[in-house]
């Protein structure tokens, strides 16, 4: 897969979840075993969407970076570590019993994205 395709897909995934967490937290979070039972929980979900959306926007903006360039390596390294952190935090949530149900998909999803970022890095050397 080209860097442009990878970064576009990465952006789309993050922007999708940013919109979902902003627009429909009461529908999404219960799938992960979490309750959204007051306006503060809704706001925290919407606040989280800032960062997911930002990662999506940055990924989208860097999709035209020249493969193998410093910019391409830098964005892919940043996304790799972001996804490793996401895998670690969501795995903790699963082990601690905070995430249940569909929540187990998150560490797998972040690990997959981290692996894809690592593969793109190797390819872009």
mmCIF file of C-alpha atoms in Angstrom:
data_model
loop_
_atom_site.group_PDB
_atom_site.id
_atom_site.type_symbol
_atom_site.label_atom_id
_atom_site.label_comp_id
_atom_site.label_asym_id
_atom_site.label_seq_id
_atom_site.Cartn_x
_atom_site.Cartn_y
_atom_site.Cartn_z
ATOM 1 C CA UNK A 1 0.000 0.000 0.000
ATOM 2 C CA UNK A 2 1.312 3.461 -0.764
ATOM 3 C CA UNK A 3 1.905 5.981 2.011
ATOM 4 C CA UNK A 4 -0.803 8.189 0.533
ATOM 5 C CA UNK A 5 -3.358 5.372 0.655
ATOM 6 C CA UNK A 6 -2.303 4.330 4.151
ATOM 7 C CA UNK A 7 -2.445 7.864 5.567
ATOM 8 C CA UNK A 8 -5.804 8.523 3.900
ATOM 9 C CA UNK A 9 -7.264 5.307 5.369
ATOM 10 C CA UNK A 10 -5.732 6.067 8.778
ATOM 11 C CA UNK A 11 -7.273 9.545 8.666
ATOM 12 C CA UNK A 12 -10.684 8.169 7.707
ATOM 13 C CA UNK A 13 -10.704 5.712 10.622
ATOM 14 C CA UNK A 14 -9.742 8.332 13.185
ATOM 15 C CA UNK A 15 -12.177 10.919 11.809
ATOM 16 C CA UNK A 16 -14.996 8.342 11.801
ATOM 17 C CA UNK A 17 -14.457 7.556 15.484
ATOM 18 C CA UNK A 18 -14.073 11.252 16.333
ATOM 19 C CA UNK A 19 -17.455 11.963 14.767
ATOM 20 C CA UNK A 20 -19.058 8.932 16.410
ATOM 21 C CA UNK A 21 -17.762 9.893 19.863
ATOM 22 C CA UNK A 22 -18.867 13.479 19.353
ATOM 23 C CA UNK A 23 -22.299 12.851 17.839
ATOM 24 C CA UNK A 24 -23.428 9.579 19.424
ATOM 25 C CA UNK A 25 -21.565 8.801 22.661
ATOM 26 C CA UNK A 26 -24.729 7.346 24.250
ATOM 27 C CA UNK A 27 -24.903 4.756 21.461
ATOM 28 C CA UNK A 28 -21.208 3.942 21.134
ATOM 29 C CA UNK A 29 -19.847 3.686 24.691
ATOM 30 C CA UNK A 30 -22.329 1.076 25.981
ATOM 31 C CA UNK A 31 -20.967 -1.285 23.288
ATOM 32 C CA UNK A 32 -17.677 -1.091 25.198
ATOM 33 C CA UNK A 33 -19.316 -1.697 28.567
ATOM 34 C CA UNK A 34 -19.227 1.946 29.650
ATOM 35 C CA UNK A 35 -22.151 4.037 30.822
ATOM 36 C CA UNK A 36 -22.811 7.569 29.670
ATOM 37 C CA UNK A 37 -25.180 8.700 32.379
ATOM 38 C CA UNK A 38 -24.704 12.456 32.639
ATOM 39 C CA UNK A 39 -23.727 15.507 30.649
ATOM 40 C CA UNK A 40 -20.178 15.378 31.988
ATOM 41 C CA UNK A 41 -19.586 11.932 30.531
ATOM 42 C CA UNK A 42 -21.014 13.142 27.204
ATOM 43 C CA UNK A 43 -18.659 16.128 27.294
ATOM 44 C CA UNK A 44 -15.624 13.937 28.061
ATOM 45 C CA UNK A 45 -16.475 11.804 25.050
ATOM 46 C CA UNK A 46 -16.837 14.887 22.888
ATOM 47 C CA UNK A 47 -13.592 16.273 24.308
ATOM 48 C CA UNK A 48 -11.828 13.009 23.398
ATOM 49 C CA UNK A 49 -13.058 13.481 19.842
ATOM 50 C CA UNK A 50 -10.843 16.589 19.575
ATOM 51 C CA UNK A 51 -7.741 14.431 19.755
ATOM 52 C CA UNK A 52 -9.017 11.640 17.533
ATOM 53 C CA UNK A 53 -10.131 14.183 14.956
ATOM 54 C CA UNK A 54 -6.793 15.977 15.207
ATOM 55 C CA UNK A 55 -4.883 12.762 14.542
ATOM 56 C CA UNK A 56 -7.157 12.140 11.558
ATOM 57 C CA UNK A 57 -6.621 15.636 10.184
ATOM 58 C CA UNK A 58 -2.840 15.457 10.629
ATOM 59 C CA UNK A 59 -2.758 12.051 8.918
ATOM 60 C CA UNK A 60 -4.813 13.442 6.036
ATOM 61 C CA UNK A 61 -2.619 16.530 5.644
ATOM 62 C CA UNK A 62 0.583 14.456 5.551
ATOM 63 C CA UNK A 63 -0.737 12.018 2.930
ATOM 64 C CA UNK A 64 1.115 13.946 0.229
ATOM 65 C CA UNK A 65 4.504 13.773 1.984
ATOM 66 C CA UNK A 66 7.093 12.329 -0.361
ATOM 67 C CA UNK A 67 7.614 8.606 0.431
ATOM 68 C CA UNK A 68 10.948 8.134 2.196
ATOM 69 C CA UNK A 69 11.177 11.810 3.155
ATOM 70 C CA UNK A 70 11.847 13.031 6.680
ATOM 71 C CA UNK A 71 8.249 14.261 6.854
ATOM 72 C CA UNK A 72 6.845 10.844 5.892
ATOM 73 C CA UNK A 73 9.065 9.049 8.410
ATOM 74 C CA UNK A 74 8.196 11.554 11.134
ATOM 75 C CA UNK A 75 4.416 11.290 10.704
ATOM 76 C CA UNK A 76 4.540 7.489 10.475
ATOM 77 C CA UNK A 77 6.703 7.310 13.614
ATOM 78 C CA UNK A 78 4.286 9.590 15.455
ATOM 79 C CA UNK A 79 1.309 7.504 14.372
ATOM 80 C CA UNK A 80 3.120 4.295 15.327
ATOM 81 C CA UNK A 81 3.693 5.520 18.892
ATOM 82 C CA UNK A 82 0.171 6.943 19.121
ATOM 83 C CA UNK A 83 -1.258 3.547 18.202
ATOM 84 C CA UNK A 84 1.113 1.686 20.564
ATOM 85 C CA UNK A 85 -0.085 3.976 23.361
ATOM 86 C CA UNK A 86 -3.697 3.363 22.319
ATOM 87 C CA UNK A 87 -3.132 -0.398 22.442
ATOM 88 C CA UNK A 88 -1.568 -0.188 25.905
ATOM 89 C CA UNK A 89 -4.249 2.046 27.417
ATOM 90 C CA UNK A 90 -7.172 0.105 25.978
ATOM 91 C CA UNK A 91 -5.596 -3.231 26.937
ATOM 92 C CA UNK A 92 -5.359 -1.893 30.501
ATOM 93 C CA UNK A 93 -9.051 -0.931 30.328
ATOM 94 C CA UNK A 94 -9.909 -4.482 29.265
ATOM 95 C CA UNK A 95 -7.759 -6.158 31.908
ATOM 96 C CA UNK A 96 -9.103 -3.848 34.627
ATOM 97 C CA UNK A 97 -12.661 -4.725 33.601
ATOM 98 C CA UNK A 98 -13.538 -1.218 32.430
ATOM 99 C CA UNK A 99 -13.992 -2.252 28.823
ATOM 100 C CA UNK A 100 -16.219 -5.258 28.258
ATOM 101 C CA UNK A 101 -18.195 -6.505 25.291
ATOM 102 C CA UNK A 102 -16.883 -4.847 22.145
ATOM 103 C CA UNK A 103 -14.128 -3.170 24.180
ATOM 104 C CA UNK A 104 -11.728 -6.013 23.481
ATOM 105 C CA UNK A 105 -11.636 -4.904 19.856
ATOM 106 C CA UNK A 106 -9.830 -1.677 20.752
ATOM 107 C CA UNK A 107 -6.435 -3.105 21.777
ATOM 108 C CA UNK A 108 -6.514 -5.380 18.739
ATOM 109 C CA UNK A 109 -7.447 -2.456 16.500
ATOM 110 C CA UNK A 110 -4.687 -0.188 17.847
ATOM 111 C CA UNK A 111 -2.164 -3.041 17.621
ATOM 112 C CA UNK A 112 -3.182 -3.608 13.993
ATOM 113 C CA UNK A 113 -2.732 0.091 13.196
ATOM 114 C CA UNK A 114 0.640 0.100 14.983
ATOM 115 C CA UNK A 115 1.725 -2.922 12.917
ATOM 116 C CA UNK A 116 0.586 -1.239 9.708
ATOM 117 C CA UNK A 117 2.470 1.935 10.676
ATOM 118 C CA UNK A 118 5.606 -0.109 11.366
ATOM 119 C CA UNK A 119 5.255 -1.832 7.975
ATOM 120 C CA UNK A 120 4.895 1.555 6.260
ATOM 121 C CA UNK A 121 7.977 2.805 8.078
ATOM 122 C CA UNK A 122 10.017 -0.179 6.922
ATOM 123 C CA UNK A 123 8.743 0.326 3.395
ATOM 124 C CA UNK A 124 9.556 4.060 3.446
ATOM 125 C CA UNK A 125 12.969 3.439 5.064
#
